[in-house]
PDB file of C-alpha atoms in Angstrom:
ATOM      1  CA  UNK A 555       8.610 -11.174   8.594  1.00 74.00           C
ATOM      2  CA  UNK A 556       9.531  -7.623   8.170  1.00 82.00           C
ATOM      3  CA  UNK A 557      13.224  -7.307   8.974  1.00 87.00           C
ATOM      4  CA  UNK A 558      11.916  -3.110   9.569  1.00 92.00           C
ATOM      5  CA  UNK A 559       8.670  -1.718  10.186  1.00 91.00           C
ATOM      6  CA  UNK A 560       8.215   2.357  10.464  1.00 95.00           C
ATOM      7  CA  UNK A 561       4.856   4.010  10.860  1.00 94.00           C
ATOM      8  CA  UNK A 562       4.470   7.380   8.990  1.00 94.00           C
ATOM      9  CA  UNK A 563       1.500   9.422  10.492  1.00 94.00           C
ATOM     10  CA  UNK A 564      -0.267  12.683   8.967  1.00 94.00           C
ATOM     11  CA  UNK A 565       1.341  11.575   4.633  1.00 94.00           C
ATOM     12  CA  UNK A 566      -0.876  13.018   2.329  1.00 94.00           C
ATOM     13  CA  UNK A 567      -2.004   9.634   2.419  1.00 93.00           C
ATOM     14  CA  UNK A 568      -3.096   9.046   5.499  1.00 93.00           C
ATOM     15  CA  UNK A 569      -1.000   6.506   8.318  1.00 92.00           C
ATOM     16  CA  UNK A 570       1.102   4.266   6.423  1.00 94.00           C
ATOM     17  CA  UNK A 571       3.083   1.368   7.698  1.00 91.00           C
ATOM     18  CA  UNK A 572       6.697   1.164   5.597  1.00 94.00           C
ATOM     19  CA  UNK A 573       7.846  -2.023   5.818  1.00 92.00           C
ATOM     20  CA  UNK A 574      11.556  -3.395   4.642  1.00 94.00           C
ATOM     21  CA  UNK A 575      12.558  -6.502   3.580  1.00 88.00           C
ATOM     22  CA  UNK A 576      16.134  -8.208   2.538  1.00 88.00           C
ATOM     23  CA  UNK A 577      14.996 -11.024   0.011  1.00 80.00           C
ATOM     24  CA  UNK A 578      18.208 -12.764  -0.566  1.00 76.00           C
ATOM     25  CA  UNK A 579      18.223 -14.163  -4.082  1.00 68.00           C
ATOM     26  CA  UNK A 580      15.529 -12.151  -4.808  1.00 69.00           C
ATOM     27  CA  UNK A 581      12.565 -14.040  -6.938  1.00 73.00           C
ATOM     28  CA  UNK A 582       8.797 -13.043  -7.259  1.00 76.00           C
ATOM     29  CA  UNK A 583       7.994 -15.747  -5.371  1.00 79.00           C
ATOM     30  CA  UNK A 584      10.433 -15.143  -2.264  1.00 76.00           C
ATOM     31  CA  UNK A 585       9.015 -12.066  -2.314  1.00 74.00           C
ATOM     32  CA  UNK A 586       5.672 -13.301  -1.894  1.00 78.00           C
ATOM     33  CA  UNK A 587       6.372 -16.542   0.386  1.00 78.00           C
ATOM     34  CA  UNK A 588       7.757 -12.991   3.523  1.00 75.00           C
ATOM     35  CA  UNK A 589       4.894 -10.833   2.521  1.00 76.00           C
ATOM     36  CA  UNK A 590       2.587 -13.912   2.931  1.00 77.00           C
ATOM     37  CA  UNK A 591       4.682 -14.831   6.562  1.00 74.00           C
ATOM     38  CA  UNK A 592       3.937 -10.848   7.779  1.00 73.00           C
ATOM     39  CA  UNK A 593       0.012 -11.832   6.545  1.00 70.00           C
ATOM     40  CA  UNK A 594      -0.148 -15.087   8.688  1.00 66.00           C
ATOM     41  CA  UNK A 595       1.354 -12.968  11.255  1.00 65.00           C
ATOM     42  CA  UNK A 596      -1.198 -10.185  11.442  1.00 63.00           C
ATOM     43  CA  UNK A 597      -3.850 -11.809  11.200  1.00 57.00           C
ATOM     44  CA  UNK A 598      -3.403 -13.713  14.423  1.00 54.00           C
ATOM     45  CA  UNK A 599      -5.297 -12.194  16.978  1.00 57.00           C
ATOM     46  CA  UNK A 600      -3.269 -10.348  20.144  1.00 60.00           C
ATOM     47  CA  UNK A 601      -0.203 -10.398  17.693  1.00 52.00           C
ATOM     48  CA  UNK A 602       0.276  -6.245  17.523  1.00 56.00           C
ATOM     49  CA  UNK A 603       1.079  -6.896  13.856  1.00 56.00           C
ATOM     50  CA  UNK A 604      -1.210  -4.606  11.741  1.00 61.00           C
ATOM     51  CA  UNK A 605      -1.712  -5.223   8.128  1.00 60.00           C
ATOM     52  CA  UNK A 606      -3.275  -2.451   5.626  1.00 68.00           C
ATOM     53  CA  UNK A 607      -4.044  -2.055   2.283  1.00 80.00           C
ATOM     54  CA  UNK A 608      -1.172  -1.474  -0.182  1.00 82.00           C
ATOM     55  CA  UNK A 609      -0.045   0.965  -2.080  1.00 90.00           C
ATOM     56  CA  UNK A 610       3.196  -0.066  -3.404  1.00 90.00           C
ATOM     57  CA  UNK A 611       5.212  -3.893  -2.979  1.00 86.00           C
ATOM     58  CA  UNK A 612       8.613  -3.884  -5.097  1.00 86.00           C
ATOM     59  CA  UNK A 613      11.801  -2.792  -5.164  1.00 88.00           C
ATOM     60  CA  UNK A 614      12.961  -0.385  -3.105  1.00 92.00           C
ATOM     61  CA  UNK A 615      14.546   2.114  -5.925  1.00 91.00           C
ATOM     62  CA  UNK A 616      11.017   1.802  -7.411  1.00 91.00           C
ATOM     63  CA  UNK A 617       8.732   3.057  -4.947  1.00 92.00           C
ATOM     64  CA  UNK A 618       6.640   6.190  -6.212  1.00 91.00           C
ATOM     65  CA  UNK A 619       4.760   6.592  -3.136  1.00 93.00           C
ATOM     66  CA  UNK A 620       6.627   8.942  -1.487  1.00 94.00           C
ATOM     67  CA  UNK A 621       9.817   8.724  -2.295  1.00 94.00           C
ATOM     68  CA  UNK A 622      11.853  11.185  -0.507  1.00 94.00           C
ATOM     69  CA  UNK A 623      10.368   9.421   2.874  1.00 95.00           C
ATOM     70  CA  UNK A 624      11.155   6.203   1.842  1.00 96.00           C
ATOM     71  CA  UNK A 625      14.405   6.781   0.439  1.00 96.00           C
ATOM     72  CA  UNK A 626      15.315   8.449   4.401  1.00 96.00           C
ATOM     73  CA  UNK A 627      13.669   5.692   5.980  1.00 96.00           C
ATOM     74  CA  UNK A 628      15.963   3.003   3.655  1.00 97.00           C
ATOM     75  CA  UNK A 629      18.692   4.525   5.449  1.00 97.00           C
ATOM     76  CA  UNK A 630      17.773   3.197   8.426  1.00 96.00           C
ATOM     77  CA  UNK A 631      17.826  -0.348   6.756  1.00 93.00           C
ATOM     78  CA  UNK A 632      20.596  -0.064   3.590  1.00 94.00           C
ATOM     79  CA  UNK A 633      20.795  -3.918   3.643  1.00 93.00           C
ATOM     80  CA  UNK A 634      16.994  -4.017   2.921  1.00 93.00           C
ATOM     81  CA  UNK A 635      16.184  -4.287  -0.823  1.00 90.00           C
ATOM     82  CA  UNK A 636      12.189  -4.533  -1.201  1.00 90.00           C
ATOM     83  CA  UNK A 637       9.373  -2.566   0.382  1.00 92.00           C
ATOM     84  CA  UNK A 638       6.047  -3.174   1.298  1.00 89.00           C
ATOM     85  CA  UNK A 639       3.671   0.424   1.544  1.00 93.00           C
ATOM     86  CA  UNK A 640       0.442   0.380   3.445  1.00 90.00           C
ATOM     87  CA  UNK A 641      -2.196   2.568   4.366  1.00 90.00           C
ATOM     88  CA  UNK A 642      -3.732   1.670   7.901  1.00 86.00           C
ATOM     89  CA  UNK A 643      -7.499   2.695   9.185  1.00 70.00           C
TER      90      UNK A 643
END
């Protein structure tokens, strides 16, 4: 799962869920097998998890959806190295 999960409300792009991940010896497929953990998750019903459609999945210095937000957000979680960006509703 997620090791952080923010919600920003009223982006230009709507609600989006931020969430941060520390993928130690980082691979595509690490990557993949937490993001795919987080799906499982959400999709269980009565979990609370929410799962959206994404905008961005990658490394953290890469993200081009919003970067200033993310960047402040990282802060929060400096040990985190990849980011999942989703748009909820």
């Amino acid at each position: 799962m997620a090791d952080h999960v923010f919600r920003l409300k009223d982006t230009p792009l709507g609600t989006l869920l931020v969430k941060f991940y520390q993928i130690e010896l980082y691979s595509p497929e690490a990557f993949e097998r937490a993001v795919g953990r987080d799906f499982l998750t959400a999709t269980v019903p009565g979990s609370g998890v929410m799962w959206g459609s994404r905008l961005y999945q990658g490394e953290v210095d890469s993200a081009a959806v919003l970067p200033e937000a993310i960047f402040n957000l990282h802060l929060r979680c400096p040990h985190c190295n990849y980011v999942r960006i989703e748009r909820v509703g």
